[in-house]
Structures are given as C-alpha cells and as structure tokens.
C-alpha cells in the first residue's frame, strides 16, 4: 500500500490508473472499525484500485467540538488497511488541504438545515467542501459512504448530482455491534458503564420501528413518543428525535401519519455522558 500525503502525487497516480482501471474511494477520519472496513471491502468489489483517505477535517468541527481529542491511532489504521490490500492511503496534513490562502466553501442548501445540521452550524459545509476536494484529488469512479451518517450521504449525493461529478455514490448499510449499537469511532469515548447504557439507544429505535410495523396507521407523535418513553427509562438524553422522509430529510409535524411519508426514517441523536451518538433507521419493511 502506498501512503501518500501530497494531493498532487495522489492525483498523478490515479490519473495514470484511470486509463485502465476503475477507482473506488472511501473517505474516513480514521480510527478505523469494522464499519469502515466493510465500506472498504465494498469498494474493493466495485473498483480495480481502492483509495482510502484518513483526514480529521477541521472544517467540519465546531469550536466546542472534539477536534483536538479526536482519536488518531494511525499505525493501527495502517495495519488494518494493509490487511485489506488497499492500494493507496491518502493521509494529508491540514496544510496539504487547507493552505493559508484557502477560502472556498461548498454549501448544499436545504438538506443541511435539519437534524444534525440544525445543531451543528457549518458542519455540513465542512463535509461537502472536504469531500469535493477529496473527489478532485482521488478522481474516483465510485465513492462509498455509510448510512450511519445518513444526512451526510444525502448531502454528498445531492452535491454530486448538482455539480455533475462523474462519480457513483454507493450507500452502505449501518454496521452494528452485537447489541445493536452502530459502530463509531466515538464509541471509544464511552466508559464501560456508558457503553452498556448506549445499547438502549438502538433498542429504543428498533422498538419504535416495530411499533409502527405493528400498528401501520400511526402518527409521527406516536412513534416519537414510543422512542422517548423507552429512552426516559435510561440515563440517555435525547438531543433530537425526528421522523423525516429519507429523500428530503424535512422533519415531519407530530400529527402527520407516518404512512403518508415517502421513505419514512427515524433519526435521533442522544447524549451519554459527554458523548453524542447518532443513529437512524428506516421505518419501511427493510432496515
Ligand atoms: P468517519 O470516519 O466517521 O468520517 O466515517 C467514514 C465513513 O464511514 C462515512 O461514510 C461513515 O458513514 C461510514 N461509517 C462510519 N461508521 C459506520 C457504521 N457503523 N456503519 C456504516 N458506515 C459507517
């Protein structure tokens, strides 16, 4: 595996490959877990050459967020990528992507307003900007994104369509721990006790989903209420709980019948101690 930090060298390498090969790309912030590794395995199925990036993007962190403390076990990550026979690891330094004169930002309007966007102003501009830069550098035919960050996935799909980028965005289902908790680099922050409690989060989501599947005709309020009541039995603190269409992500009013929403999805963020966890689940038949 080549480990490169120069955008120019990556560009030259992939442009040479592109004459012959399809390139599949997985952007990450590192601290790789099985969720990331499944995305990379998917990328390997899709393309002949696989590029993975590790970059903790300062542009997408708010001033009060965990940029400085974000876990960066680089050597462990390299070992995992070697085992998967990834072709290129692109691991730029901050100055490689954002020289002092850098002043361009990409904003995907609308989709960035709700759910996490509401609570993390500027976050999705940071995400869209870095993804566009990474796409320009790695020139992929395919880029794989996890449904764990469903809003991010929809924003990137929108940007690719709006800006006519010749890239297929491939969505990968959420990879979960045995007790249902969605894998996340931030799960490392949880103490053993918090980790145990955190399992109630996906369980409350699944129960709300099951409530909908059992009752069919029920309102947003009923399902959100079911989720909130279950969560109230624990020390987990809801940050937001919404039901929105997986298409436009607009949170629906309490009285709206869930069956009238196209591709209805439950979205939530909760706090356990200082750590914020997010999850989402389709309310359709499929998970
Ligand atoms: P991150 O390193 O957190 O920026 O994530 C990099 C990519 O991995 C994003 O597309 C995430 O949605 C995806 N990802 C992270 N955790 C999971 C998971 N548990 N299941 C599926 N995809 C994931």
PDB file of N, CA and C and ligand atoms in Angstrom, residues 27-30 33 35-36 39 70 144-149 152 172-175 182-183, ligand 1:
ATOM      1  N   UNK A  27     -13.713   7.799   1.889  1.00  0.00           N
ATOM      2  CA  UNK A  27     -13.175   8.830   2.765  1.00  0.00           C
ATOM      3  C   UNK A  27     -13.482   8.514   4.221  1.00  0.00           C
ATOM      4  N   UNK A  28     -12.501   8.694   5.104  1.00  0.00           N
ATOM      5  CA  UNK A  28     -12.717   8.457   6.537  1.00  0.00           C
ATOM      6  C   UNK A  28     -11.942   9.494   7.344  1.00  0.00           C
ATOM      7  N   UNK A  29     -12.252   9.493   8.656  1.00  0.00           N
ATOM      8  CA  UNK A  29     -11.450  10.301   9.581  1.00  0.00           C
ATOM      9  C   UNK A  29     -10.557   9.393  10.421  1.00  0.00           C
ATOM     10  N   UNK A  30     -10.406   8.137   9.979  1.00  0.00           N
ATOM     11  CA  UNK A  30      -9.516   7.221  10.692  1.00  0.00           C
ATOM     12  C   UNK A  30     -10.153   6.655  11.942  1.00  0.00           C
ATOM     13  N   UNK A  33     -12.841   1.116  12.310  1.00  0.00           N
ATOM     14  CA  UNK A  33     -13.515  -0.017  12.952  1.00  0.00           C
ATOM     15  C   UNK A  33     -14.150  -0.865  11.858  1.00  0.00           C
ATOM     16  N   UNK A  35     -17.054  -1.116  10.777  1.00  0.00           N
ATOM     17  CA  UNK A  35     -17.951  -0.370   9.873  1.00  0.00           C
ATOM     18  C   UNK A  35     -17.173   0.184   8.688  1.00  0.00           C
ATOM     19  N   UNK A  36     -16.059   0.874   8.994  1.00  0.00           N
ATOM     20  CA  UNK A  36     -15.212   1.394   7.902  1.00  0.00           C
ATOM     21  C   UNK A  36     -14.716   0.239   7.016  1.00  0.00           C
ATOM     22  N   UNK A  39     -17.073  -0.924   4.447  1.00  0.00           N
ATOM     23  CA  UNK A  39     -17.170   0.019   3.315  1.00  0.00           C
ATOM     24  C   UNK A  39     -15.998  -0.214   2.355  1.00  0.00           C
ATOM     25  N   UNK A  70      -9.979  14.071  18.941  1.00  0.00           N
ATOM     26  CA  UNK A  70     -10.495  13.005  18.084  1.00  0.00           C
ATOM     27  C   UNK A  70      -9.420  11.917  17.996  1.00  0.00           C
ATOM     28  N   UNK A 144     -17.789   5.239  -1.598  1.00  0.00           N
ATOM     29  CA  UNK A 144     -18.699   4.521  -0.703  1.00  0.00           C
ATOM     30  C   UNK A 144     -18.879   5.312   0.594  1.00  0.00           C
ATOM     31  N   UNK A 145     -20.135   5.519   0.967  1.00  0.00           N
ATOM     32  CA  UNK A 145     -20.485   6.244   2.190  1.00  0.00           C
ATOM     33  C   UNK A 145     -21.437   5.394   3.024  1.00  0.00           C
ATOM     34  N   UNK A 146     -21.347   5.510   4.346  1.00  0.00           N
ATOM     35  CA  UNK A 146     -22.191   4.717   5.231  1.00  0.00           C
ATOM     36  C   UNK A 146     -23.512   5.408   5.535  1.00  0.00           C
ATOM     37  N   UNK A 147     -24.558   4.609   5.665  1.00  0.00           N
ATOM     38  CA  UNK A 147     -25.864   5.165   6.057  1.00  0.00           C
ATOM     39  C   UNK A 147     -25.869   5.581   7.527  1.00  0.00           C
ATOM     40  N   UNK A 148     -24.817   5.235   8.259  1.00  0.00           N
ATOM     41  CA  UNK A 148     -24.679   5.697   9.650  1.00  0.00           C
ATOM     42  C   UNK A 148     -24.823   7.218   9.695  1.00  0.00           C
ATOM     43  N   UNK A 149     -24.213   7.889   8.705  1.00  0.00           N
ATOM     44  CA  UNK A 149     -24.308   9.347   8.594  1.00  0.00           C
ATOM     45  C   UNK A 149     -25.229   9.644   7.413  1.00  0.00           C
ATOM     46  N   UNK A 152     -25.308  13.112   5.847  1.00  0.00           N
ATOM     47  CA  UNK A 152     -24.075  13.344   5.082  1.00  0.00           C
ATOM     48  C   UNK A 152     -24.161  12.660   3.716  1.00  0.00           C
ATOM     49  N   UNK A 172     -23.794   2.320   1.931  1.00  0.00           N
ATOM     50  CA  UNK A 172     -23.597   1.045   2.644  1.00  0.00           C
ATOM     51  C   UNK A 172     -24.432   1.058   3.927  1.00  0.00           C
ATOM     52  N   UNK A 173     -25.160  -0.051   4.206  1.00  0.00           N
ATOM     53  CA  UNK A 173     -25.990  -0.085   5.430  1.00  0.00           C
ATOM     54  C   UNK A 173     -25.151   0.095   6.695  1.00  0.00           C
ATOM     55  N   UNK A 174     -25.817   0.475   7.767  1.00  0.00           N
ATOM     56  CA  UNK A 174     -25.134   0.682   9.047  1.00  0.00           C
ATOM     57  C   UNK A 174     -24.609  -0.653   9.580  1.00  0.00           C
ATOM     58  N   UNK A 175     -23.364  -0.635  10.001  1.00  0.00           N
ATOM     59  CA  UNK A 175     -22.766  -1.834  10.611  1.00  0.00           C
ATOM     60  C   UNK A 175     -22.871  -1.659  12.132  1.00  0.00           C
ATOM     61  N   UNK A 182     -24.662   1.217  16.748  1.00  0.00           N
ATOM     62  CA  UNK A 182     -23.964   1.484  15.483  1.00  0.00           C
ATOM     63  C   UNK A 182     -22.487   1.712  15.783  1.00  0.00           C
ATOM     64  N   UNK A 183     -21.622   1.054  15.022  1.00  0.00           N
ATOM     65  CA  UNK A 183     -20.183   1.252  15.251  1.00  0.00           C
ATOM     66  C   UNK A 183     -19.819   2.694  14.960  1.00  0.00           C
TER      67      UNK A 183
HETATM   68  P1  LIG B   1     -15.947   8.732   9.647  1.00  0.00           P
HETATM   69  O1  LIG B   1     -14.579   8.165   9.774  1.00  0.00           O
HETATM   70  O2  LIG B   1     -16.748   8.687  10.914  1.00  0.00           O
HETATM   71  O3  LIG B   1     -15.979  10.065   8.946  1.00  0.00           O
HETATM   72  O4  LIG B   1     -16.737   7.748   8.664  1.00  0.00           O
HETATM   73  C1  LIG B   1     -16.250   7.461   7.376  1.00  0.00           C
HETATM   74  C2  LIG B   1     -17.314   6.721   6.616  1.00  0.00           C
HETATM   75  O5  LIG B   1     -17.627   5.509   7.298  1.00  0.00           O
HETATM   76  C3  LIG B   1     -18.638   7.505   6.496  1.00  0.00           C
HETATM   77  O6  LIG B   1     -19.193   7.273   5.196  1.00  0.00           O
HETATM   78  C4  LIG B   1     -19.486   6.882   7.578  1.00  0.00           C
HETATM   79  O7  LIG B   1     -20.879   6.973   7.326  1.00  0.00           O
HETATM   80  C5  LIG B   1     -19.028   5.435   7.489  1.00  0.00           C
HETATM   81  N1  LIG B   1     -19.332   4.731   8.733  1.00  0.00           N
HETATM   82  C6  LIG B   1     -18.897   5.020   9.982  1.00  0.00           C
HETATM   83  N2  LIG B   1     -19.428   4.167  10.871  1.00  0.00           N
HETATM   84  C7  LIG B   1     -20.222   3.319  10.174  1.00  0.00           C
HETATM   85  C8  LIG B   1     -21.069   2.238  10.515  1.00  0.00           C
HETATM   86  N3  LIG B   1     -21.211   1.816  11.768  1.00  0.00           N
HETATM   87  N4  LIG B   1     -21.750   1.604   9.528  1.00  0.00           N
HETATM   88  C9  LIG B   1     -21.627   2.024   8.239  1.00  0.00           C
HETATM   89  N5  LIG B   1     -20.859   3.043   7.854  1.00  0.00           N
HETATM   90  C10 LIG B   1     -20.167   3.681   8.796  1.00  0.00           C
END
